[in-house]
Structure formats: C-alpha cells, structure tokens
C-alpha cells in the first residue's frame, strides 16, 4: 500500500495513475452498454464477437508505430494526445447506426486505446527511473479502479435512458480532469528505444509464461465483454443489474492489485499465480451456478484471482536467465494481447453455436490449464 500512498500524496504520480483510470472508465462504460447496443443494432452473438475483434485489432495494429510516435513527440505529450484521442473515439461505438459503422468505430477506439496504453506505461517507467520510486503496480490498480467507477456509472443506464448523453458527459468530465493534471507530465521525454532482435531460442524458457498470459488476458477480455450479456441471458437479470458482474470483477481486481506486491514479497510470484488461479476456478463454478447473486460473487472471485497474475508474469519474464528483460516482457505482452484479441471472438461464436454457459465452461477449463502450467513452472523454478 506504500505505492498507493505515494500516488495519493503527490500529483507527479497521481496524474499518470489517473490516466490509467480514465482509460478503463471509458472502456468499462462501453462494456456495460454492450447488451443494449447489441439489441439496438440487431446483432447475434457471433456477429458481436466479430465486431469486438476489431476493437482488439485496432489495439494490436498500433503497437508497431506507437514507440516511434512517442519518441518523436515526447512521452508526456503522447499521454495527453492519447487521452484526447481515447475520449473522442470512445463516443463512436455509441453513435454507430449499423454493423459496419460499429466495426469501424471499434477499430478506431481500439487504436486510440493501444496508443494511450503504451504511452502511459512508458511515462510511468520514465518517472520511476527518474525518481527511483516504484508505483507501476499501483498505477495498474488505478486502471482497475476505473472499472469500478464505470460499474457504478452503470446505474445511470436506467436513470438517463440515453447512452449518448451518458458517454458524452463522461468524456467531458474526464477531459477536464486530464487537462488540469497534464502539467505534471507534459514536459517528460522518453529516451530512444534500443531495438534488439528476438532469437528463437529465447522462446523455450518463456513458453509456459506465454501460455498463462494468453489464457488469462483472453479470459479477462472475455469477461469484460460478455459478463453483462451473461447476466442478462443466463441469469435473466433486470436491466439495472447487468453491469454488476463487471463492477464486482473490477472491484476485486483493484483490491488485489493494491495488495499484491506485499503478498508476492512473502510467498513469491509463482505461488501467487497458483493461488490466483485457484480463486478464479472457484469463481467460475459460482458463475455457472445460474443464481444471480452467486454469479456476481463468482465474477468478484475471478477478479481477485486474476488481479496479480499478469503483473507477476512480467516480474518473472523480466528475470529469465539468458533473456533480456525487455524481450521477456515483450513476449508476455504479445501473447497476452493475442489472447485478448481472440478470447471474446471465440466466446461469441461458441455462444451462438451452443450457449453462453458453454463458453464460460471453456473459460473454466482454460483456468485449469493455467493451474497445470503454473505447477510445471513451480517445479522448473524449484520454488
């Protein structure tokens, strides 16, 4: 909790951390409106899954050019420009009038999302280097906090009964907050990024880490995109409750990330991955119960279980013997994004061909695979 106190007490750290929250407030607002947008445009589950694929594709395709843009204009300015882009592009899916405009809107939104994501993480890294202070995990906790805020905002769905007004009001408030905070980081410039070729032999020690990253990120993306529809269709939840699964998931994800550093220091990164996976497996069984409040509790347990896994994978991947830390982290991030890209799409086609319950059974099975991979990793590392 020391890093959280650091953020809350100093605007130099709070301003970048709030950018993480902004990103997920907007994404979470989109997630809570997915069921309604799906109905208004008249999409089946497979079509929705394919549309969501373009959101992830936009995110993925910005990666090759983002670093060059950040180096050219400066990381501080990149965060501010990224915030403007994400705020403006987040409105597009809400005003889409048909399937094709929704696809185009999600692609643009995904590209802006990816650019801001890379810019924010680069900014935090540079501040950590300059100040010799660690607050990356807590900054990611603010990302999860943004999901909590978006989940609370889901109660405005019924109150406002106007999704365009909801997103435009949210964007206006976030832009004002970002404009007030930007002076704390606009001057920061990142050093040139050294390019280093990734050798085939480096894949072997990172293989298990890549599998875990792929499954966890894929599952996280699937829950964000499909939890509302699951509550609506499987649990027959009233409209005012369809955002509660995402809210519960995000609350526990936030709590877990703020506490994980201390726990990891005591039991080690591999054990925290195993513990997190066991919690997630238990959560999936609750989700599959078919009882509304038990399902919501299940989403909360999954969020707690997932919270520390990706940060711990980065911690391990940056210390693999014979592999540069930048290579290890890049490999884990790449496999994770691939999972995030494919997870919601696979669930969409499964839900359309069979049922959404079958889709979540697949996520449960994937968590069992992660648990097995984690025990293998534990044996190899001898911890």
XYZ file of C-alpha atoms in Angstrom:
383
model
C 0.000 0.000 0.000
C 3.078 2.270 0.179
C 2.964 2.955 -3.561
C -0.733 3.869 -3.299
C 0.077 6.393 -0.591
C 2.806 7.804 -2.827
C 0.337 8.329 -5.675
C -2.305 9.941 -3.494
C 0.161 12.315 -1.859
C 1.982 13.629 -4.950
C 0.399 14.973 -8.182
C 3.517 13.918 -10.128
C 2.443 10.311 -9.549
C -1.298 10.836 -9.339
C -1.554 12.436 -12.801
C -0.171 9.397 -14.706
C -2.123 6.985 -12.477
C -5.351 8.861 -13.213
C -4.696 8.319 -16.938
C -4.909 4.570 -16.242
C -8.246 5.114 -14.502
C -9.513 7.259 -17.392
C -8.755 4.509 -19.901
C -10.821 1.940 -18.022
C -13.667 4.285 -17.078
C -14.279 4.720 -20.801
C -13.761 1.050 -21.607
C -15.975 -0.031 -18.733
C -18.732 2.334 -19.844
C -18.621 0.716 -23.280
C -18.676 -2.752 -21.686
C -21.814 -2.022 -19.652
C -23.674 -0.838 -22.755
C -22.714 -3.822 -24.942
C -26.015 -5.703 -24.371
C -28.093 -2.653 -25.294
C -26.025 -1.744 -28.348
C -26.218 -5.392 -29.445
C -30.016 -5.289 -29.269
C -30.405 -1.883 -30.944
C -28.249 -2.806 -33.940
C -29.741 -6.314 -34.083
C -26.627 -8.464 -33.706
C -26.368 -12.121 -32.840
C -23.578 -13.290 -30.529
C -21.241 -14.363 -33.343
C -21.571 -11.001 -35.096
C -20.957 -9.152 -31.842
C -17.868 -11.243 -31.182
C -16.521 -10.433 -34.647
C -17.179 -6.707 -34.098
C -15.342 -6.803 -30.762
C -12.449 -8.453 -32.593
C -11.922 -5.147 -34.427
C -11.571 -3.299 -31.135
C -8.694 -5.590 -30.212
C -7.328 -5.482 -33.752
C -7.116 -1.688 -33.612
C -5.286 -2.012 -30.310
C -2.909 -4.572 -31.768
C -2.081 -2.759 -35.005
C -0.978 0.441 -33.251
C 1.884 -1.371 -31.500
C 4.443 -1.185 -34.369
C 4.168 2.611 -34.751
C 3.413 3.718 -31.190
C 7.021 3.670 -29.969
C 8.225 5.830 -32.852
C 5.418 8.337 -32.298
C 6.127 8.518 -28.566
C 9.840 9.098 -29.143
C 9.117 11.782 -31.730
C 6.631 13.897 -29.781
C 7.674 13.026 -26.227
C 6.060 10.603 -23.813
C 4.338 13.300 -21.737
C 2.692 14.889 -24.758
C 1.837 11.418 -26.080
C -0.181 10.677 -22.948
C -2.122 13.932 -23.307
C -2.770 13.385 -27.033
C -3.712 9.781 -26.273
C -6.227 10.948 -23.682
C -7.817 13.296 -26.222
C -7.990 10.528 -28.830
C -9.453 7.940 -26.470
C -12.090 10.362 -25.205
C -13.205 11.346 -28.697
C -13.081 7.838 -30.184
C -14.961 6.304 -27.235
C -18.097 8.129 -28.380
C -18.042 6.445 -31.809
C -19.440 2.991 -30.821
C -22.315 4.719 -29.025
C -23.430 6.549 -32.169
C -22.943 3.626 -34.576
C -26.076 3.137 -36.681
C -25.326 -0.288 -38.173
C -22.942 -3.232 -38.035
C -20.331 -1.729 -40.354
C -20.154 1.631 -38.591
C -19.828 -0.255 -35.290
C -16.871 -2.220 -36.663
C -15.171 0.976 -37.891
C -15.876 2.729 -34.588
C -14.445 -0.119 -32.521
C -11.319 -0.285 -34.665
C -10.626 3.455 -34.159
C -11.390 3.166 -30.463
C -9.047 0.179 -30.160
C -6.199 2.027 -31.887
C -6.573 5.018 -29.550
C -6.748 2.626 -26.602
C -3.495 0.941 -27.617
C -1.643 4.221 -28.130
C -2.655 5.581 -24.735
C -1.860 2.264 -23.050
C 1.711 2.216 -24.369
C 2.202 5.931 -23.663
C 1.011 5.635 -20.037
C 3.204 2.653 -19.236
C 6.214 4.343 -20.827
C 5.516 7.501 -18.805
C 5.342 5.607 -15.513
C 8.560 3.760 -16.389
C 10.395 7.034 -17.066
C 9.169 8.619 -13.832
C 10.216 5.523 -11.898
C 13.708 5.780 -13.402
C 14.000 9.497 -12.691
C 12.694 9.354 -9.123
C 13.742 5.811 -8.201
C 10.229 5.144 -6.973
C 8.118 2.091 -7.820
C 4.440 2.709 -8.440
C 3.671 0.714 -11.603
C 1.503 -1.888 -9.830
C -0.468 0.792 -8.025
C -0.918 2.650 -11.317
C -2.435 -0.537 -12.760
C -4.598 -0.620 -9.660
C -5.991 2.739 -10.775
C -6.843 1.091 -14.103
C -8.966 -1.400 -12.198
C -10.388 1.432 -10.098
C -11.556 2.990 -13.346
C -13.555 -0.172 -13.997
C -15.154 0.170 -10.579
C -16.165 3.758 -11.342
C -17.586 2.647 -14.701
C -19.505 -0.141 -12.977
C -21.041 2.310 -10.521
C -21.876 4.502 -13.502
C -23.886 1.608 -14.948
C -26.726 2.618 -12.627
C -27.103 5.690 -14.863
C -28.295 3.439 -17.700
C -31.855 3.442 -16.387
C -31.711 6.929 -14.874
C -30.538 8.699 -18.048
C -32.057 6.297 -20.584
C -29.716 7.860 -23.151
C -26.402 6.181 -23.875
C -25.018 9.057 -25.991
C -25.666 11.519 -23.172
C -24.015 9.113 -20.725
C -20.794 8.706 -22.710
C -20.583 12.393 -23.714
C -21.000 13.507 -20.104
C -18.334 11.034 -19.005
C -15.953 12.198 -21.742
C -16.443 15.865 -20.815
C -15.627 15.265 -17.146
C -12.581 13.121 -17.950
C -11.191 15.642 -20.444
C -11.487 18.435 -17.891
C -9.709 16.351 -15.230
C -6.973 15.338 -17.683
C -6.438 18.940 -18.809
C -5.959 20.032 -15.184
C -3.466 17.228 -14.474
C -1.408 17.299 -17.690
C 1.054 19.950 -16.429
C 2.558 17.305 -14.142
C 3.907 15.189 -17.007
C 3.785 17.143 -20.313
C 7.488 18.037 -20.094
C 8.723 14.447 -19.722
C 10.565 12.979 -22.729
C 11.435 9.291 -23.078
C 14.925 8.287 -24.269
C 15.342 6.499 -27.615
C 14.283 2.843 -27.554
C 17.029 0.381 -28.441
C 15.867 -2.309 -30.844
C 17.032 -5.834 -30.118
C 16.223 -8.875 -32.267
C 14.325 -11.652 -30.567
C 16.024 -15.030 -31.064
C 14.105 -18.294 -31.496
C 15.961 -19.979 -28.638
C 14.508 -17.427 -26.235
C 11.018 -18.840 -26.710
C 11.687 -22.022 -24.739
C 12.064 -20.591 -21.200
C 9.160 -18.225 -21.839
C 6.758 -20.798 -23.281
C 4.831 -21.541 -20.076
C 4.660 -17.855 -19.215
C 3.267 -17.171 -22.678
C 0.545 -19.830 -22.282
C -0.550 -18.361 -18.951
C -0.522 -14.808 -20.338
C -2.528 -15.839 -23.410
C -5.234 -17.586 -21.362
C -5.526 -15.009 -18.572
C -5.672 -11.989 -20.891
C -8.089 -13.831 -23.177
C -10.309 -14.695 -20.226
C -10.150 -11.172 -18.823
C -11.192 -9.681 -22.163
C -13.996 -12.217 -22.487
C -15.380 -11.420 -19.028
C -15.249 -7.672 -19.653
C -17.114 -8.005 -22.950
C -19.574 -10.803 -22.105
C -20.342 -10.577 -18.367
C -23.264 -8.191 -18.927
C -24.831 -10.399 -21.579
C -24.262 -13.467 -19.372
C -26.208 -11.869 -16.517
C -28.916 -10.761 -18.928
C -29.409 -14.084 -20.726
C -28.363 -16.798 -18.273
C -29.418 -15.179 -15.003
C -32.280 -13.147 -16.504
C -31.007 -10.112 -14.584
C -33.047 -6.885 -14.745
C -31.501 -4.143 -16.879
C -30.327 -2.191 -13.827
C -28.229 -5.169 -12.663
C -26.472 -6.152 -15.913
C -23.374 -4.110 -15.066
C -22.892 -5.646 -11.620
C -20.808 -8.589 -12.822
C -18.270 -6.239 -14.392
C -18.424 -3.997 -11.300
C -17.737 -6.891 -8.911
C -14.931 -8.175 -11.144
C -13.330 -4.706 -11.264
C -13.633 -4.009 -7.515
C -11.798 -7.176 -6.569
C -9.269 -6.720 -9.372
C -8.490 -3.279 -7.928
C -8.177 -4.546 -4.356
C -5.956 -7.433 -5.426
C -3.573 -5.185 -7.361
C -3.154 -2.759 -4.479
C -2.313 -5.629 -2.102
C -0.401 -7.997 -4.396
C 3.101 -6.542 -4.062
C 3.230 -7.244 -0.339
C 1.852 -10.777 -0.715
C 4.228 -11.556 -3.580
C 7.204 -10.477 -1.471
C 6.188 -13.043 1.155
C 5.218 -16.099 -0.931
C 6.867 -15.477 -4.311
C 5.435 -14.816 -7.797
C 4.767 -18.442 -8.818
C 2.769 -19.241 -5.680
C 0.679 -16.101 -6.107
C -0.129 -17.214 -9.686
C -1.224 -20.638 -8.390
C -3.312 -19.070 -5.619
C -4.899 -16.630 -8.050
C -5.778 -19.402 -10.495
C -7.411 -21.484 -7.745
C -9.531 -18.483 -6.757
C -10.542 -17.963 -10.387
C -11.537 -21.631 -10.796
C -13.748 -21.361 -7.725
C -15.220 -18.172 -9.158
C -16.135 -19.857 -12.436
C -18.051 -22.579 -10.575
C -20.061 -19.846 -8.845
C -20.686 -18.062 -12.166
C -22.051 -21.285 -13.643
C -24.494 -21.721 -10.735
C -27.285 -19.857 -12.523
C -28.179 -17.883 -9.369
C -27.863 -14.130 -9.941
C -26.105 -13.031 -6.746
C -23.945 -16.160 -6.619
C -22.882 -15.444 -10.220
C -21.965 -11.861 -9.305
C -19.936 -13.191 -6.349
C -18.232 -15.550 -8.815
C -17.188 -12.648 -11.046
C -15.772 -10.931 -7.944
C -13.722 -14.011 -7.049
C -12.398 -14.300 -10.603
C -11.359 -10.636 -10.495
C -9.445 -11.202 -7.253
C -7.779 -14.295 -8.691
C -6.761 -12.631 -11.940
C -5.596 -9.381 -10.332
C -1.955 -10.242 -9.679
C -1.261 -12.839 -12.373
C -0.232 -10.591 -15.279
C 1.977 -8.289 -13.136
C 3.684 -11.368 -11.683
C 4.241 -12.799 -15.167
C 6.013 -9.569 -16.097
C 8.076 -9.859 -12.915
C 9.155 -13.420 -13.776
C 9.614 -12.765 -17.511
C 11.918 -9.839 -16.823
C 14.252 -12.111 -14.846
C 14.502 -15.218 -17.068
C 18.134 -16.263 -17.268
C 19.754 -15.522 -20.632
C 16.868 -13.332 -21.801
C 16.896 -9.534 -21.756
C 14.153 -8.168 -19.550
C 12.733 -6.140 -22.453
C 12.486 -9.308 -24.581
C 10.784 -11.314 -21.845
C 8.225 -8.637 -21.088
C 7.577 -8.026 -24.800
C 6.939 -11.737 -25.374
C 4.492 -11.977 -22.462
C 2.723 -8.799 -23.539
C 2.469 -10.073 -27.132
C 0.962 -13.420 -26.158
C -1.404 -11.647 -23.757
C -2.658 -9.259 -26.430
C -3.145 -12.220 -28.786
C -5.356 -13.846 -26.154
C -7.236 -10.616 -25.573
C -7.722 -10.399 -29.349
C -9.122 -13.910 -29.755
C -10.903 -14.593 -26.446
C -14.074 -12.528 -26.939
C -14.375 -13.704 -30.552
C -14.139 -17.399 -29.657
C -16.703 -16.927 -26.895
C -19.035 -15.165 -29.307
C -19.005 -17.993 -31.837
C -19.368 -20.635 -29.122
C -22.261 -18.739 -27.566
C -24.012 -18.501 -30.915
C -23.390 -22.150 -31.847
C -24.116 -23.646 -28.407
C -24.760 -21.325 -25.454
C -23.078 -18.658 -23.374
C -22.919 -21.144 -20.495
C -20.773 -23.456 -22.665
C -18.489 -20.504 -23.396
C -17.892 -19.915 -19.696
C -17.296 -23.627 -19.181
C -14.467 -23.246 -21.697
C -13.024 -20.401 -19.618
C -13.158 -22.673 -16.563
C -11.303 -25.386 -18.489
C -8.685 -22.839 -19.600
C -8.107 -21.848 -15.967
C -7.436 -25.499 -15.157
C -4.818 -25.471 -17.938
C -3.241 -22.366 -16.364
C -3.157 -24.142 -12.988
C -1.345 -27.123 -14.530
C 1.119 -24.814 -16.303
C 1.712 -22.969 -13.023
C 2.639 -26.173 -11.186
C 5.026 -27.086 -14.007
C 6.543 -23.619 -13.735
C 6.880 -24.066 -9.967
C 8.720 -27.361 -10.445
C 11.076 -25.905 -13.061
C 11.909 -22.921 -10.862
C 12.236 -25.102 -7.765
C 10.013 -22.868 -5.603
